[in-house]
């Protein structure tokens, strides 16, 4: 035994342990091989060979008789005469000269449990879980395969496997049918794209003892990879086929013999048939397994019978060879014979129930197809057992039917078998499940949803879940169009099930697990998680706590995830379903959620209020493009939904670490932004007033968000560049003034307010407000076209918020507010129309800011007095007060800006870059103010004031963002500043390299730190601009000076002398330095600036319009007075908020809430515009060249198919004509014979033959 084990280990050298070897080190401990240990003499080898095929010397013992010596063992048995040892052949296989693709291989005992092997293939080897398994059997050896069989394998089987996601189990050797299957798989891979989603998976199940050069695979530590050479083989061995992705080399201890793998393959097929399809076995059916018989010998009948007893269906290619022809003849010609009742288990009583006549006919057919086989009666019994399970067998006459629609043949065969096994399910339901598992929507449309079957909701419910989880959007669309009610289908419990089925490789799954771990750790159910709970997305740690089971996921974790990616734009999702209060703290919310989940959880039985939106978000979180697009077509608010998806995807892309997934998310986000822009453009062309309402309407589905708010969160610049959005913004910017008002009129009215009561500036009068540029509220009885509307002034909706707050507090309705507005005196009304417009607020802030900078500059340059008691001056005190009002405004923006928590408000404030600039300027001013008070720090304070003036002046850049020409330039400037940092990095490296070398070559010893810094950094930097001290660098230009080489004197402060030893090298380094900096680096910077400029300038209009929106929102929310007079507005707000307790709605910009019929009419109108857009896009797609070519291709295929049918009909007519000629000749002969005979007497002569036109030319 030791010698045999050593022999089996030959051919593989021991390698250093790698990561792959470590990952697979458990395989020899669990999976065994078989080695023959007992010699059973083979009578045909004169005692030299064992019946296992090995020589006598490799065996430890010889099988002898019993103790009486009367009997000798004559039959070798694998279980009795072989032993199991740890496998020594596993790992990866590389075929020499066949490319870089590796295959997996494993040597295993024939008794190995499939329960170990199947998870090894799917989990460790990474093979995709199959939706179907087709086991091709028969056709072994070197027999020639018929051409039409090769055509079936190439055009039918492989194409069906690719379309259904199937595994193909073959013999794995370069012989017979296995070789034909391998060639077909190889040709298919060469023809398909390398990035094709569906790969054909071929798995070879071969006998170990029949593999040629198998010693190349032997390595006890595993081979990663083993190099395998394909050569011409002998008749007793065959090479492995390099088209297989995995090889299971079944070892029963024999060498050069077939059949050892049969039992294992049958067990593997049976085990796979009990596993479920889909992700994590989430499919609605078990994996269908179909055996395909091609040719075959008599021994194949036993294999067929054994598999049929386990309920495995078979597809037999009649006409391919002996065994297949016999089965086709058996089930075809003898199908009229009536047998006794069949059962699933064949027994002797059932066989005895068959008539003697039928047995005789079967016996004759066995003799016909297997004349040389012994054991005739055994073959007859096997054939009778097969016949009793004929419902599991489908006969395919490929020579007549051809390879077209072979996948439909497979489907029909499996449906026929499933109908026999499952008596409760209808045939159509099983066929539907198989079609869903294979993702063959074309079969479902042609066979199941053609209008002949009336589908019920219960029939589609399970298949719908399967299609959703396994990403089959075409089936989801098909089910929704044929009887599935999504309102009844999507309950909160089923929605949780969908989220629990997320793949563990998805970012959304990792984030949900993170939230689940946070909930359990905070309520004490699990140990604390490092890092704790955090609401900031950037603090997400993508490590998953393995103690949190995916089955514990609830809608609360989904809500937290959406809150993280959407931020404060929306109120929390699903809180109403869970019965939670959004205003509660996180710990109280977690405790209440834990209490709800521990109880009966009645919320799970409730229907989801917005099923399409819930499914849309679910699909977007998984980055499923086609599924998300379909659900977007179904949601009520397509513009807001597309912007919401854009926000989610762009936030997730920031957290995604995989490059491909990140790119896919960004592309899908851009696609949704384009959809939102296109749909809103269609709406704006239809009705301007309705489109304005659409932008500022609060959505109950999306947590009270508006389109403008969601577009801001999504950074949807393209959407903001839409003409409709810009028209609304212009309406808001100018208020009730005409948008054509010149700026000089505004400035004149600003300094001379009485001019607003003249005709200098035109205002829209109340009677002129019935124009399409007004934002309208739809009445209960208005039409979708907006012919009858109640119109409000824009100032009443989005500008006069303080009055609306007061009226809301006093419970006064909107109509009363309009009446109150109209009753105001003309002086008050006109005054408010001018000063409450954002453009006036902006103009006032700009003018006063220029005045502030002038005052600051005057104080800094002229009136900056010494420390107290001599200063500060009066103007400096005015400057301090002015800055104090600026601080008050920044505090208002930070702490009084909405209903968010304090931390969220501070975070939102700091995220804005210009707010960071304001904060820096104010902090520098406060520090300078404290320093200038004391004499010892007065100069330092003045220096800080000078620097702070620069920061305040730079703040002017933001003001000019409203200008169409300067706005994009500001964006370019910001991006160029980022480019400069990269340039400075390269410049700094080169500067330090040259500066250190320059200093070391010129001065042999100079320890003064300040001079070292000057000469290493400052002087080389000046060299770039041409300031080169030639008299210090060129030996010929040196000037006499008082210097020394003495180190002691130099340390005492004396000037060191220049070193002229390597003066020539200094000049060369200077030339190289200037060449690199002035030419290479400077031109690199210019190229970077040019690229940035062209990139931004190309989309300058889009950038400017997005900037314009942010500026309008900012000045719309500001008080109408500018600093320093803004202090009066602050006092007014303080009185209203804290003394009169009037709540603020300033944080909700441009918000209109519609309910009831108003919201329904607007949603209907928006849906109509969306359908118009989709119809136009579909029409354009149908008229494209690609679609026309595709339709032409379908027509050509149909014509070719009809031509093939015509040729087949012509062939049949020729055969029929030949048979008719034969019949006519026979009848003529009979007639002539009878006429010359006296047996029959006639009263008239026989009829004469008349010529007729032949049916076809002879």
mmCIF file with all atom_site columns, N, CA, C and O in Angstrom, residues 503-522:
data_model
loop_
_atom_site.group_PDB
_atom_site.id
_atom_site.type_symbol
_atom_site.label_atom_id
_atom_site.label_alt_id
_atom_site.label_comp_id
_atom_site.label_asym_id
_atom_site.label_entity_id
_atom_site.label_seq_id
_atom_site.pdbx_PDB_ins_code
_atom_site.Cartn_x
_atom_site.Cartn_y
_atom_site.Cartn_z
_atom_site.occupancy
_atom_site.B_iso_or_equiv
_atom_site.pdbx_formal_charge
_atom_site.auth_seq_id
_atom_site.auth_comp_id
_atom_site.auth_asym_id
_atom_site.auth_atom_id
_atom_site.pdbx_PDB_model_num
ATOM 1  N N  . UNK A 1 503 ? -27.743 40.465 -2.312 1.00 0.00 ? 503 UNK A N  1
ATOM 2  C CA . UNK A 1 503 ? -26.472 39.744 -2.381 1.00 0.00 ? 503 UNK A CA 1
ATOM 3  C C  . UNK A 1 503 ? -25.489 40.347 -1.389 1.00 0.00 ? 503 UNK A C  1
ATOM 4  O O  . UNK A 1 503 ? -25.429 41.570 -1.209 1.00 0.00 ? 503 UNK A O  1
ATOM 5  N N  . UNK A 1 504 ? -24.701 39.484 -0.739 1.00 0.00 ? 504 UNK A N  1
ATOM 6  C CA . UNK A 1 504 ? -23.777 39.969 0.285  1.00 0.00 ? 504 UNK A CA 1
ATOM 7  C C  . UNK A 1 504 ? -22.602 40.740 -0.303 1.00 0.00 ? 504 UNK A C  1
ATOM 8  O O  . UNK A 1 504 ? -21.796 41.306 0.438  1.00 0.00 ? 504 UNK A O  1
ATOM 9  N N  . UNK A 1 505 ? -22.470 40.773 -1.619 1.00 0.00 ? 505 UNK A N  1
ATOM 10 C CA . UNK A 1 505 ? -21.400 41.558 -2.254 1.00 0.00 ? 505 UNK A CA 1
ATOM 11 C C  . UNK A 1 505 ? -21.829 42.981 -2.562 1.00 0.00 ? 505 UNK A C  1
ATOM 12 O O  . UNK A 1 505 ? -20.995 43.792 -2.981 1.00 0.00 ? 505 UNK A O  1
ATOM 13 N N  . UNK A 1 506 ? -23.092 43.313 -2.357 1.00 0.00 ? 506 UNK A N  1
ATOM 14 C CA . UNK A 1 506 ? -23.595 44.652 -2.672 1.00 0.00 ? 506 UNK A CA 1
ATOM 15 C C  . UNK A 1 506 ? -23.262 45.624 -1.553 1.00 0.00 ? 506 UNK A C  1
ATOM 16 O O  . UNK A 1 506 ? -23.247 45.267 -0.365 1.00 0.00 ? 506 UNK A O  1
ATOM 17 N N  . UNK A 1 507 ? -23.021 46.872 -1.934 1.00 0.00 ? 507 UNK A N  1
ATOM 18 C CA . UNK A 1 507 ? -22.763 47.911 -0.944 1.00 0.00 ? 507 UNK A CA 1
ATOM 19 C C  . UNK A 1 507 ? -23.985 48.142 -0.065 1.00 0.00 ? 507 UNK A C  1
ATOM 20 O O  . UNK A 1 507 ? -23.846 48.354 1.150  1.00 0.00 ? 507 UNK A O  1
ATOM 21 N N  . UNK A 1 508 ? -25.175 48.096 -0.653 1.00 0.00 ? 508 UNK A N  1
ATOM 22 C CA . UNK A 1 508 ? -26.397 48.305 0.134  1.00 0.00 ? 508 UNK A CA 1
ATOM 23 C C  . UNK A 1 508 ? -26.542 47.244 1.214  1.00 0.00 ? 508 UNK A C  1
ATOM 24 O O  . UNK A 1 508 ? -26.964 47.544 2.339  1.00 0.00 ? 508 UNK A O  1
ATOM 25 N N  . UNK A 1 509 ? -26.180 46.005 0.905  1.00 0.00 ? 509 UNK A N  1
ATOM 26 C CA . UNK A 1 509 ? -26.256 44.934 1.905  1.00 0.00 ? 509 UNK A CA 1
ATOM 27 C C  . UNK A 1 509 ? -25.299 45.224 3.059  1.00 0.00 ? 509 UNK A C  1
ATOM 28 O O  . UNK A 1 509 ? -25.652 45.066 4.235  1.00 0.00 ? 509 UNK A O  1
ATOM 29 N N  . UNK A 1 510 ? -24.087 45.668 2.736  1.00 0.00 ? 510 UNK A N  1
ATOM 30 C CA . UNK A 1 510 ? -23.099 45.949 3.784  1.00 0.00 ? 510 UNK A CA 1
ATOM 31 C C  . UNK A 1 510 ? -23.570 47.092 4.678  1.00 0.00 ? 510 UNK A C  1
ATOM 32 O O  . UNK A 1 510 ? -23.446 47.034 5.907  1.00 0.00 ? 510 UNK A O  1
ATOM 33 N N  . UNK A 1 511 ? -24.140 48.127 4.072  1.00 0.00 ? 511 UNK A N  1
ATOM 34 C CA . UNK A 1 511 ? -24.622 49.261 4.863  1.00 0.00 ? 511 UNK A CA 1
ATOM 35 C C  . UNK A 1 511 ? -25.824 48.872 5.714  1.00 0.00 ? 511 UNK A C  1
ATOM 36 O O  . UNK A 1 511 ? -25.960 49.329 6.860  1.00 0.00 ? 511 UNK A O  1
ATOM 37 N N  . UNK A 1 512 ? -26.714 48.043 5.171  1.00 0.00 ? 512 UNK A N  1
ATOM 38 C CA . UNK A 1 512 ? -27.843 47.565 5.972  1.00 0.00 ? 512 UNK A CA 1
ATOM 39 C C  . UNK A 1 512 ? -27.368 46.715 7.145  1.00 0.00 ? 512 UNK A C  1
ATOM 40 O O  . UNK A 1 512 ? -27.907 46.814 8.252  1.00 0.00 ? 512 UNK A O  1
ATOM 41 N N  . UNK A 1 513 ? -26.379 45.870 6.908  1.00 0.00 ? 513 UNK A N  1
ATOM 42 C CA . UNK A 1 513 ? -25.831 45.070 8.001  1.00 0.00 ? 513 UNK A CA 1
ATOM 43 C C  . UNK A 1 513 ? -25.192 45.959 9.056  1.00 0.00 ? 513 UNK A C  1
ATOM 44 O O  . UNK A 1 513 ? -25.279 45.671 10.251 1.00 0.00 ? 513 UNK A O  1
ATOM 45 N N  . UNK A 1 514 ? -24.576 47.027 8.613  1.00 0.00 ? 514 UNK A N  1
ATOM 46 C CA . UNK A 1 514 ? -23.986 47.977 9.558  1.00 0.00 ? 514 UNK A CA 1
ATOM 47 C C  . UNK A 1 514 ? -25.068 48.596 10.425 1.00 0.00 ? 514 UNK A C  1
ATOM 48 O O  . UNK A 1 514 ? -24.908 48.699 11.651 1.00 0.00 ? 514 UNK A O  1
ATOM 49 N N  . UNK A 1 515 ? -26.158 49.006 9.819  1.00 0.00 ? 515 UNK A N  1
ATOM 50 C CA . UNK A 1 515 ? -27.252 49.595 10.578 1.00 0.00 ? 515 UNK A CA 1
ATOM 51 C C  . UNK A 1 515 ? -27.900 48.572 11.507 1.00 0.00 ? 515 UNK A C  1
ATOM 52 O O  . UNK A 1 515 ? -28.297 48.895 12.623 1.00 0.00 ? 515 UNK A O  1
ATOM 53 N N  . UNK A 1 516 ? -28.016 47.338 11.062 1.00 0.00 ? 516 UNK A N  1
ATOM 54 C CA . UNK A 1 516 ? -28.578 46.285 11.901 1.00 0.00 ? 516 UNK A CA 1
ATOM 55 C C  . UNK A 1 516 ? -27.689 46.031 13.117 1.00 0.00 ? 516 UNK A C  1
ATOM 56 O O  . UNK A 1 516 ? -28.178 45.861 14.239 1.00 0.00 ? 516 UNK A O  1
ATOM 57 N N  . UNK A 1 517 ? -26.385 46.024 12.905 1.00 0.00 ? 517 UNK A N  1
ATOM 58 C CA . UNK A 1 517 ? -25.451 45.844 14.017 1.00 0.00 ? 517 UNK A CA 1
ATOM 59 C C  . UNK A 1 517 ? -25.541 47.005 15.002 1.00 0.00 ? 517 UNK A C  1
ATOM 60 O O  . UNK A 1 517 ? -25.477 46.807 16.219 1.00 0.00 ? 517 UNK A O  1
ATOM 61 N N  . UNK A 1 518 ? -25.703 48.218 14.480 1.00 0.00 ? 518 UNK A N  1
ATOM 62 C CA . UNK A 1 518 ? -25.852 49.377 15.354 1.00 0.00 ? 518 UNK A CA 1
ATOM 63 C C  . UNK A 1 518 ? -27.094 49.268 16.219 1.00 0.00 ? 518 UNK A C  1
ATOM 64 O O  . UNK A 1 518 ? -27.054 49.553 17.422 1.00 0.00 ? 518 UNK A O  1
ATOM 65 N N  . UNK A 1 519 ? -28.183 48.853 15.599 1.00 0.00 ? 519 UNK A N  1
ATOM 66 C CA . UNK A 1 519 ? -29.438 48.739 16.380 1.00 0.00 ? 519 UNK A CA 1
ATOM 67 C C  . UNK A 1 519 ? -29.297 47.703 17.487 1.00 0.00 ? 519 UNK A C  1
ATOM 68 O O  . UNK A 1 519 ? -29.687 47.947 18.629 1.00 0.00 ? 519 UNK A O  1
ATOM 69 N N  . UNK A 1 520 ? -28.727 46.556 17.152 1.00 0.00 ? 520 UNK A N  1
ATOM 70 C CA . UNK A 1 520 ? -28.620 45.499 18.151 1.00 0.00 ? 520 UNK A CA 1
ATOM 71 C C  . UNK A 1 520 ? -27.622 45.855 19.246 1.00 0.00 ? 520 UNK A C  1
ATOM 72 O O  . UNK A 1 520 ? -27.827 45.519 20.413 1.00 0.00 ? 520 UNK A O  1
ATOM 73 N N  . UNK A 1 521 ? -26.555 46.515 18.890 1.00 0.00 ? 521 UNK A N  1
ATOM 74 C CA . UNK A 1 521 ? -25.552 46.868 19.890 1.00 0.00 ? 521 UNK A CA 1
ATOM 75 C C  . UNK A 1 521 ? -26.061 47.960 20.819 1.00 0.00 ? 521 UNK A C  1
ATOM 76 O O  . UNK A 1 521 ? -25.799 47.933 22.018 1.00 0.00 ? 521 UNK A O  1
ATOM 77 N N  . UNK A 1 522 ? -26.807 48.917 20.281 1.00 0.00 ? 522 UNK A N  1
ATOM 78 C CA . UNK A 1 522 ? -27.272 50.036 21.098 1.00 0.00 ? 522 UNK A CA 1
ATOM 79 C C  . UNK A 1 522 ? -28.380 49.628 22.062 1.00 0.00 ? 522 UNK A C  1
ATOM 80 O O  . UNK A 1 522 ? -28.530 50.217 23.111 1.00 0.00 ? 522 UNK A O  1
#
